[in-house]
Short mmCIF file of C-alpha atoms in Angstrom, two decimals:
data_model
loop_
_atom_site.label_atom_id
_atom_site.label_comp_id
_atom_site.label_asym_id
_atom_site.label_seq_id
_atom_site.Cartn_x
_atom_site.Cartn_y
_atom_site.Cartn_z
CA MET A 1 5.73 -0.66 11.22
CA GLU A 2 7.29 2.47 10.55
CA VAL A 3 9.04 4.46 12.95
CA PRO A 4 7.02 7.38 14.23
CA ARG A 5 9.47 10.67 14.32
CA LEU A 6 8.66 12.76 17.26
CA GLY A 7 10.02 15.98 18.33
CA HIS A 8 10.18 18.31 14.91
CA SER A 9 10.43 21.49 16.33
CA ILE A 10 6.48 22.96 14.18
CA SER A 11 4.11 25.69 15.45
CA SER A 12 1.35 24.29 17.13
CA PRO A 13 -2.18 24.64 16.30
CA THR A 14 -3.77 27.26 17.87
CA SER A 15 -7.63 27.22 17.26
CA PRO A 16 -9.44 24.42 18.87
CA CYS A 17 -12.37 22.23 17.47
CA GLU A 18 -15.89 23.63 16.95
CA THR A 19 -18.23 21.40 15.46
CA MET A 20 -18.77 17.40 16.95
CA VAL A 21 -19.20 15.73 13.43
CA LYS A 22 -19.55 11.76 14.16
CA ASN A 23 -18.92 9.34 15.90
CA LEU A 24 -15.25 7.22 16.02
CA SER A 25 -14.72 5.18 18.81
CA LEU A 26 -14.30 4.23 22.55
CA GLU A 27 -18.03 5.66 22.82
CA ALA A 28 -15.84 9.21 22.62
CA ILE A 29 -14.23 10.36 18.93
CA GLN A 30 -15.99 11.90 17.77
CA LEU A 31 -15.12 14.22 14.01
CA CYS A 32 -15.25 17.41 14.09
CA GLU A 33 -13.94 21.61 12.09
CA ARG A 34 -12.29 24.38 13.92
CA GLU A 35 -11.68 27.53 11.84
CA GLY A 36 -10.89 31.08 12.53
CA ASN A 37 -9.02 32.20 16.30
CA LYS A 38 -9.09 30.74 19.62
CA SER A 39 -11.93 30.98 21.04
CA GLN A 40 -14.03 33.58 18.82
CA ASP A 41 -17.61 32.96 19.59
CA SER A 42 -16.98 28.91 19.09
CA GLY A 43 -18.36 28.51 23.00
CA ILE A 44 -14.52 27.26 23.62
CA ALA A 45 -12.98 29.31 26.97
CA GLU A 46 -9.21 29.22 27.62
CA MET A 47 -8.30 27.72 30.82
CA GLU A 48 -4.05 28.03 31.16
CA GLU A 49 -4.87 25.51 34.59
CA LEU A 50 -5.24 22.85 31.99
CA PRO A 51 -1.78 21.03 31.00
CA VAL A 52 -0.93 21.18 27.92
CA PRO A 53 0.08 17.28 26.42
CA GLN A 54 3.90 16.79 26.66
CA ASN A 55 5.87 14.64 25.34
CA ILE A 56 3.77 12.18 23.04
CA LYS A 57 3.88 9.10 21.83
CA ILE A 58 2.67 7.34 19.17
CA ASN A 59 2.64 3.68 18.63
CA ASN A 60 1.55 0.39 17.78
CA ILE A 61 1.04 2.31 14.10
CA THR A 62 -1.22 -0.05 11.57
CA CYS A 63 -2.48 0.76 7.99
CA ASP A 64 -5.46 2.84 9.09
CA SER A 65 -4.75 2.85 13.14
CA PHE A 66 -2.53 3.99 15.67
CA LYS A 67 -2.51 4.40 19.36
CA ILE A 68 -0.86 7.72 20.96
CA SER A 69 -0.53 9.08 24.70
CA TRP A 70 1.15 11.54 26.75
CA ASP A 71 3.00 13.09 29.82
CA MET A 72 -0.29 15.01 32.19
CA ASP A 73 0.01 16.55 35.68
CA PRO A 74 -1.94 13.52 37.56
CA LYS A 75 -3.35 16.93 39.87
CA SER A 76 -5.05 17.40 36.65
CA LYS A 77 -6.50 14.27 35.25
CA GLU A 78 -10.06 14.61 37.47
CA ARG A 79 -10.96 17.45 35.67
CA ILE A 80 -9.78 16.83 32.06
CA THR A 81 -13.16 15.71 30.43
CA HIS A 82 -12.47 15.44 26.80
CA TYR A 83 -9.06 15.44 24.38
CA PHE A 84 -8.80 17.72 21.19
CA ILE A 85 -6.47 15.73 18.28
CA ASP A 86 -5.60 17.55 15.12
CA LEU A 87 -4.33 15.31 12.70
CA ASN A 88 -3.44 16.01 9.34
CA LYS A 89 -1.39 14.62 6.07
CA LYS A 90 1.57 15.97 5.85
CA GLU A 91 2.07 18.34 3.34
CA ASN A 92 3.99 16.92 0.04
CA LYS A 93 5.71 19.60 -2.53
CA ASN A 94 5.06 17.08 -5.81
CA SER A 95 1.51 16.30 -4.89
CA ASN A 96 -1.12 17.19 -7.87
CA LYS A 97 -1.71 20.35 -7.43
CA PHE A 98 -4.82 20.05 -9.46
CA LYS A 99 -6.61 17.37 -7.02
CA HIS A 100 -8.31 18.20 -4.83
CA LYS A 101 -7.17 19.06 -1.32
CA ASP A 102 -7.57 16.86 1.91
CA VAL A 103 -9.44 18.04 3.72
CA PRO A 104 -7.57 18.28 8.10
CA THR A 105 -9.87 15.48 10.41
CA LYS A 106 -10.26 17.26 13.89
CA LEU A 107 -11.25 14.57 16.05
CA VAL A 108 -12.84 15.00 20.31
CA ALA A 109 -12.60 11.92 22.30
CA LYS A 110 -13.49 11.53 25.62
CA ALA A 111 -11.26 11.49 28.41
CA VAL A 112 -10.69 7.35 28.27
CA PRO A 113 -7.28 5.89 29.87
CA LEU A 114 -3.89 6.26 27.84
CA PRO A 115 -2.84 4.50 25.17
CA MET A 116 -5.80 5.79 23.23
CA THR A 117 -6.69 3.65 19.82
CA VAL A 118 -7.12 5.94 17.27
CA ARG A 119 -8.90 4.33 14.19
CA GLY A 120 -10.69 5.27 10.65
CA HIS A 121 -10.12 3.67 7.09
CA TRP A 122 -11.72 7.03 6.10
CA PHE A 123 -9.41 9.46 6.89
CA LEU A 124 -6.13 7.32 7.84
CA SER A 125 -4.52 5.86 4.28
CA PRO A 126 -1.76 3.31 4.72
CA ARG A 127 1.91 4.59 3.54
CA THR A 128 0.92 8.54 4.22
CA GLU A 129 2.82 10.58 6.33
CA TYR A 130 0.85 12.90 9.43
CA THR A 131 1.04 15.53 11.63
CA VAL A 132 -0.86 15.57 15.07
CA ALA A 133 -1.07 17.35 18.17
CA VAL A 134 -3.17 17.79 21.32
CA GLN A 135 -5.28 19.74 23.42
CA THR A 136 -6.86 18.53 26.91
CA ALA A 137 -10.10 20.12 27.42
CA SER A 138 -13.10 20.37 30.13
CA LYS A 139 -16.59 20.35 29.60
CA GLN A 140 -18.89 22.70 31.49
CA SER A 141 -21.94 22.55 32.61
CA ASP A 142 -23.35 24.65 30.25
CA GLY A 143 -21.35 22.74 27.26
CA ASP A 144 -18.97 25.22 26.56
CA TYR A 145 -15.04 24.36 27.06
CA THR A 146 -12.36 25.33 29.32
CA VAL A 147 -8.91 24.12 26.81
CA SER A 148 -5.93 23.80 26.99
CA GLU A 149 -2.93 25.23 24.01
CA TRP A 150 -2.07 23.29 21.83
CA SER A 151 0.47 20.62 22.20
CA GLU A 152 4.14 20.57 19.83
CA ILE A 153 3.03 18.42 16.47
CA ILE A 154 4.37 14.91 16.18
CA GLU A 155 4.97 13.58 12.31
CA PHE A 156 4.37 9.19 11.80
CA CYS A 157 3.71 7.68 9.16
CA THR A 158 0.91 4.74 8.36
CA ALA A 159 2.16 1.16 8.15
CA ASP A 160 1.68 -1.40 4.79
CA TYR A 161 -1.20 -3.18 4.25
CA SER A 162 -0.71 -6.53 6.89
CA PRO A 163 -0.91 -10.11 5.79
CA VAL A 164 -4.74 -10.14 7.15
CA HIS A 165 -5.34 -7.36 4.74
CA LEU A 166 -3.06 -9.12 1.69
CA THR A 167 -5.80 -12.15 2.34
CA GLN A 168 -8.50 -9.74 1.95
CA LEU A 169 -7.23 -8.64 -1.58
CA LEU A 170 -6.23 -12.35 -2.60
CA GLU A 171 -10.13 -13.35 -1.34
CA LYS A 172 -11.55 -10.73 -3.86
CA ALA A 173 -9.09 -11.63 -6.74
CA GLU A 174 -10.02 -15.64 -6.50
CA VAL A 175 -13.67 -14.34 -7.23
CA ILE A 176 -13.25 -13.20 -10.20
CA ALA A 177 -9.20 -15.10 -11.71
CA GLY A 178 -11.27 -17.48 -14.32
CA ARG A 179 -10.43 -20.58 -15.59
CA MET A 180 -7.31 -21.73 -16.24
CA LEU A 181 -5.19 -21.46 -19.53
CA LYS A 182 -1.93 -23.17 -20.50
CA PHE A 183 1.60 -22.16 -21.12
CA SER A 184 4.97 -22.98 -21.97
CA LEU A 185 6.88 -19.72 -21.47
CA PHE A 186 7.54 -16.32 -19.48
CA TYR A 187 8.14 -12.69 -21.37
CA ARG A 188 9.69 -10.21 -20.72
CA ASN A 189 10.25 -6.99 -23.29
CA GLN A 190 11.95 -4.05 -22.85
CA HIS A 191 14.01 -1.86 -25.12
CA LYS A 192 17.63 -3.26 -27.35
CA GLU A 193 19.23 -1.18 -25.05
CA TYR A 194 17.82 -3.01 -21.87
CA PHE A 195 19.63 -5.82 -22.95
CA ASP A 196 22.72 -4.62 -24.56
CA LYS A 197 23.30 -2.91 -20.71
CA ALA A 198 22.77 -6.71 -19.40
CA ARG A 199 25.10 -8.04 -21.91
CA VAL A 200 28.17 -6.33 -21.67
CA GLN A 201 27.55 -4.76 -18.46
CA GLN A 202 25.97 -7.32 -16.09
CA GLY A 203 27.87 -10.70 -16.99
CA ASN A 204 25.19 -11.79 -19.09
CA LYS A 205 22.23 -11.35 -16.58
CA MET A 206 18.97 -9.31 -15.71
CA MET A 207 19.39 -8.05 -12.59
CA PRO A 208 16.22 -7.89 -10.43
CA SER A 209 14.66 -3.51 -9.15
CA VAL A 210 13.11 -2.27 -7.15
CA LYS A 211 8.99 -2.46 -7.87
CA ASP A 212 7.40 0.63 -8.68
CA ASN A 213 4.51 2.05 -6.91
CA SER A 214 2.08 0.56 -9.67
CA GLY A 215 -0.62 -1.04 -7.14
CA SER A 216 -2.39 -0.59 -4.11
CA HIS A 217 -1.48 2.71 -2.08
CA GLY A 218 -0.85 0.13 1.25
CA SER A 219 0.99 -2.67 -1.06
CA PRO A 220 4.33 -3.84 1.51
CA ILE A 221 6.26 -4.61 -1.44
CA SER A 222 6.27 -1.06 -4.05
CA GLY A 223 9.30 -0.01 -3.16
CA LYS A 224 10.89 -2.70 -1.16
CA LEU A 225 10.63 -6.07 -3.03
CA GLU A 226 13.70 -6.03 -5.94
CA GLY A 227 13.25 -8.10 -8.67
CA ILE A 228 12.51 -8.98 -12.63
CA PHE A 229 8.90 -8.42 -14.14
CA PHE A 230 7.60 -11.57 -16.07
CA SER A 231 4.41 -11.91 -18.34
CA CYS A 232 2.57 -15.36 -18.80
CA ASN A 233 -0.55 -14.50 -19.82
CA THR A 234 -1.37 -15.75 -23.53
CA GLU A 235 -4.34 -15.55 -26.67
CA PHE A 236 -7.21 -17.66 -25.86
CA ASN A 237 -7.58 -17.79 -29.41
CA THR A 238 -3.37 -19.17 -30.12
CA GLY A 239 -2.13 -20.48 -27.04
CA LYS A 240 0.33 -17.85 -27.61
CA ALA A 241 1.89 -14.90 -25.96
CA PRO A 242 0.33 -11.38 -27.82
CA GLN A 243 2.80 -9.84 -29.79
CA ASP A 244 1.88 -6.17 -28.99
CA SER A 245 3.72 -5.12 -25.58
CA PRO A 246 3.60 -1.53 -23.57
CA TYR A 247 7.34 -2.12 -22.67
CA GLY A 248 9.34 -2.76 -25.78
CA ARG A 249 10.12 -4.13 -29.38
CA TYR A 250 12.29 -6.87 -27.28
CA ARG A 251 11.44 -10.13 -26.14
CA PHE A 252 13.23 -12.35 -23.73
CA GLU A 253 11.59 -15.69 -23.23
CA VAL A 254 12.49 -18.90 -20.92
CA GLN A 255 10.71 -22.40 -20.49
CA ALA A 256 8.49 -21.82 -17.22
CA GLU A 257 9.87 -24.42 -15.52
CA VAL A 258 13.05 -22.02 -15.33
CA LEU A 259 11.35 -19.74 -12.99
CA PHE A 260 8.47 -21.82 -11.23
CA ASN A 261 9.47 -25.54 -9.98
CA GLN A 262 8.89 -27.32 -6.93
CA LYS A 263 12.22 -25.37 -5.55
CA THR A 264 10.10 -21.92 -6.28
CA ASN A 265 7.76 -20.63 -3.42
CA LEU A 266 4.70 -18.86 -4.38
CA TYR A 267 3.04 -15.65 -3.13
CA PHE A 268 -0.03 -13.18 -3.52
CA GLY A 269 1.24 -9.51 -4.07
CA ASP A 270 -1.65 -7.35 -5.23
CA LEU A 271 -4.63 -6.70 -6.84
CA TYR A 272 -5.85 -3.27 -8.88
CA CYS A 273 -7.30 -2.03 -11.97
CA MET A 274 -6.56 1.00 -13.34
CA TYR A 275 -10.18 2.81 -14.16
CA THR A 276 -10.08 -0.52 -16.63
CA ALA A 277 -12.58 -2.91 -16.36
CA TYR A 278 -10.01 -5.40 -16.10
CA HIS A 279 -8.25 -6.53 -13.09
CA TYR A 280 -4.21 -7.17 -12.74
CA VAL A 281 -2.95 -9.32 -10.35
CA ILE A 282 0.60 -8.71 -9.17
CA LEU A 283 1.95 -12.87 -7.92
CA VAL A 284 5.75 -13.21 -6.78
CA LEU A 285 8.45 -15.95 -7.71
CA ALA A 286 10.87 -16.91 -4.99
CA PRO A 287 13.14 -19.52 -5.23
CA SER A 288 13.02 -21.02 -1.80
CA GLY A 289 16.12 -19.54 1.08
CA SER A 290 16.54 -16.32 -0.94
CA PRO A 291 16.55 -13.06 -0.09
CA GLY A 292 13.35 -12.48 -2.20
CA ASP A 293 11.62 -14.91 0.06
CA GLU A 294 12.30 -14.74 3.34
CA PHE A 295 11.12 -10.78 2.54
CA CYS A 296 8.19 -12.56 1.05
CA LYS A 297 7.26 -15.04 4.27
CA GLN A 298 6.80 -11.95 6.60
CA ARG A 299 4.73 -9.47 4.18
CA LEU A 300 2.50 -11.49 1.49
CA PRO A 301 -0.12 -14.68 1.80
CA GLN A 302 1.57 -17.88 0.09
CA LEU A 303 0.07 -19.78 -2.35
CA ASN A 304 0.22 -24.00 -2.68
CA ILE A 305 1.92 -24.27 -6.24
CA ALA A 306 -0.72 -26.93 -7.72
CA ASP A 307 -3.67 -24.99 -5.87
CA ASN A 308 -4.58 -22.24 -6.69
CA LYS A 309 -6.35 -19.79 -8.98
CA PHE A 310 -3.77 -17.41 -10.31
CA LEU A 311 -0.86 -20.01 -11.55
CA THR A 312 -0.31 -23.72 -11.02
CA CYS A 313 3.01 -25.82 -11.76
CA THR A 314 1.54 -28.99 -11.53
CA GLU A 315 3.67 -33.34 -12.37
CA GLU A 316 2.29 -35.22 -14.48
CA LYS A 317 3.28 -39.26 -14.05
CA ASP A 318 6.13 -39.21 -16.60
CA GLY A 319 7.49 -36.70 -14.28
CA LYS A 320 6.68 -33.83 -16.82
CA LEU A 321 5.52 -29.90 -14.90
CA VAL A 322 2.21 -28.39 -16.60
CA PHE A 323 1.83 -24.80 -16.52
CA HIS A 324 -1.94 -23.16 -15.90
CA HIS A 325 -2.68 -19.55 -15.80
CA ALA A 326 -6.04 -17.49 -14.70
CA GLN A 327 -7.73 -16.31 -18.12
CA ASP A 328 -9.76 -13.61 -16.73
CA VAL A 329 -6.84 -11.08 -14.85
CA ILE A 330 -3.21 -9.90 -16.36
CA LEU A 331 -0.53 -11.71 -14.38
CA GLU A 332 2.02 -9.64 -13.82
CA VAL A 333 4.72 -11.90 -12.59
CA ILE A 334 7.98 -10.35 -10.15
CA TYR A 335 11.09 -13.03 -10.12
CA THR A 336 13.25 -12.45 -7.25
CA ASP A 337 16.81 -13.81 -8.19
CA PRO A 338 19.25 -11.99 -11.32
CA LEU A 339 18.57 -14.19 -14.41
CA ASP A 340 21.10 -15.49 -16.97
CA LEU A 341 19.58 -14.61 -20.40
CA SER A 342 21.39 -17.84 -21.73
CA LEU A 343 18.82 -19.37 -20.20
CA GLY A 344 16.03 -18.22 -22.30
CA THR A 345 16.29 -16.85 -26.30
CA VAL A 346 16.41 -12.46 -27.07
CA ALA A 347 13.91 -11.49 -30.41
CA GLU A 348 12.01 -8.91 -31.79
CA ILE A 349 8.23 -8.61 -31.41
CA SER A 350 6.17 -8.40 -35.38
CA GLY A 351 3.50 -6.01 -33.32
CA HIS A 352 3.20 -2.46 -31.78
CA GLN A 353 5.27 -1.54 -28.61
CA LEU A 354 1.52 -0.55 -27.34
CA ARG A 355 2.10 2.68 -24.31
CA SER A 356 -0.56 3.31 -23.68
CA LEU A 357 -0.71 0.17 -21.59
CA SER A 358 1.99 0.48 -19.97
CA THR A 359 1.53 0.11 -15.77
CA VAL A 360 4.92 1.40 -14.65
CA ASN A 361 3.40 3.53 -11.75
CA ALA A 362 0.24 3.36 -12.12
CA LYS A 363 -2.28 4.64 -9.54
CA LYS A 364 -5.04 2.20 -8.45
CA ASP A 365 -9.19 3.18 -8.85
CA PRO A 366 -9.90 3.66 -5.72
CA SER A 367 -13.62 3.73 -6.56
CA CYS A 368 -13.64 0.18 -8.03
CA LYS A 369 -15.60 -2.25 -5.43
CA ILE A 370 -14.21 -5.15 -6.78
CA CYS A 371 -10.00 -4.63 -5.76
CA ASN A 372 -10.37 -2.04 -2.28
CA ILE A 373 -10.92 -3.11 1.25
CA SER A 374 -12.25 -0.86 3.99
CA VAL A 375 -8.69 -0.51 5.28
CA GLY A 376 -7.54 1.99 2.34
CA ARG A 377 -6.52 2.18 -0.96
#
């Protein structure tokens, strides 16, 4: 859970909510819009006696909710009937200038005991920075409001998906995984320079690197988990790895049992698509007790290595390990430990480098009904 950053010296909002739009929660919260300066023909009058919220605290932050509280003069509590909450996404200088601008969210809530929960996946996204400010208000008999000044503006960031949310994604992925195909190799494509560097500068080892921001925006592994990406999908007609790759013309191949065995834990990481008919499933292979394993235990659903819909390792009577992968999804497998090149082979592929199929920092389609859940993108 992200820790809110409090008390920034930013000028406070100066205009109140104008129109209530939608009931949100606690029988109270409603979306509203505000424009113009204070109380200009809006039916909202100012009254200095109403206390300005002080010492705002935000906690219990999830990917689509938070609790908010503040200090108030006890003598004024009986006069306060409503809270006005101004919630906005924090401006990002690197945001796409051609994308439509996010509409600020204005909330009106009845004066319930604090802390108050604000929840709503339609205006709160995971892993997103927001600003919030508060007014107290008193509704008059004629329907008008008297309001306080706006509080200081506070910044906070919503959290990643929790294991509960990832389990919802997991269940969606299981539906589309399809039948299982046998495979025997994990493979990783890169440029020749990548493998040269591993040999010369990294002791002949491929080293884990931080996962990029591809996939679900709320994924707890993006930008945090360190690992090495592998593929294992095979062509159904040949049973072999495809000769084309988006990532480079040189391929490292390693026997499946080197990475995946009874001493390895398997985790579900994500389900996403890139505005296409086919879907990607991210899985994590972590040697038991490794730092990667400890990271995943706290954040990701763990899978039974011998019985799941995506990637299995089973032992036959003679002790031989047999491996299968799902046919109808593209698996991206993250191995969390360094790996010595001597454990496999590196060779140039005969196919093409199809760069258009790369998933590096790929953004998930937020409109896809197959791979989205109701807590944000």
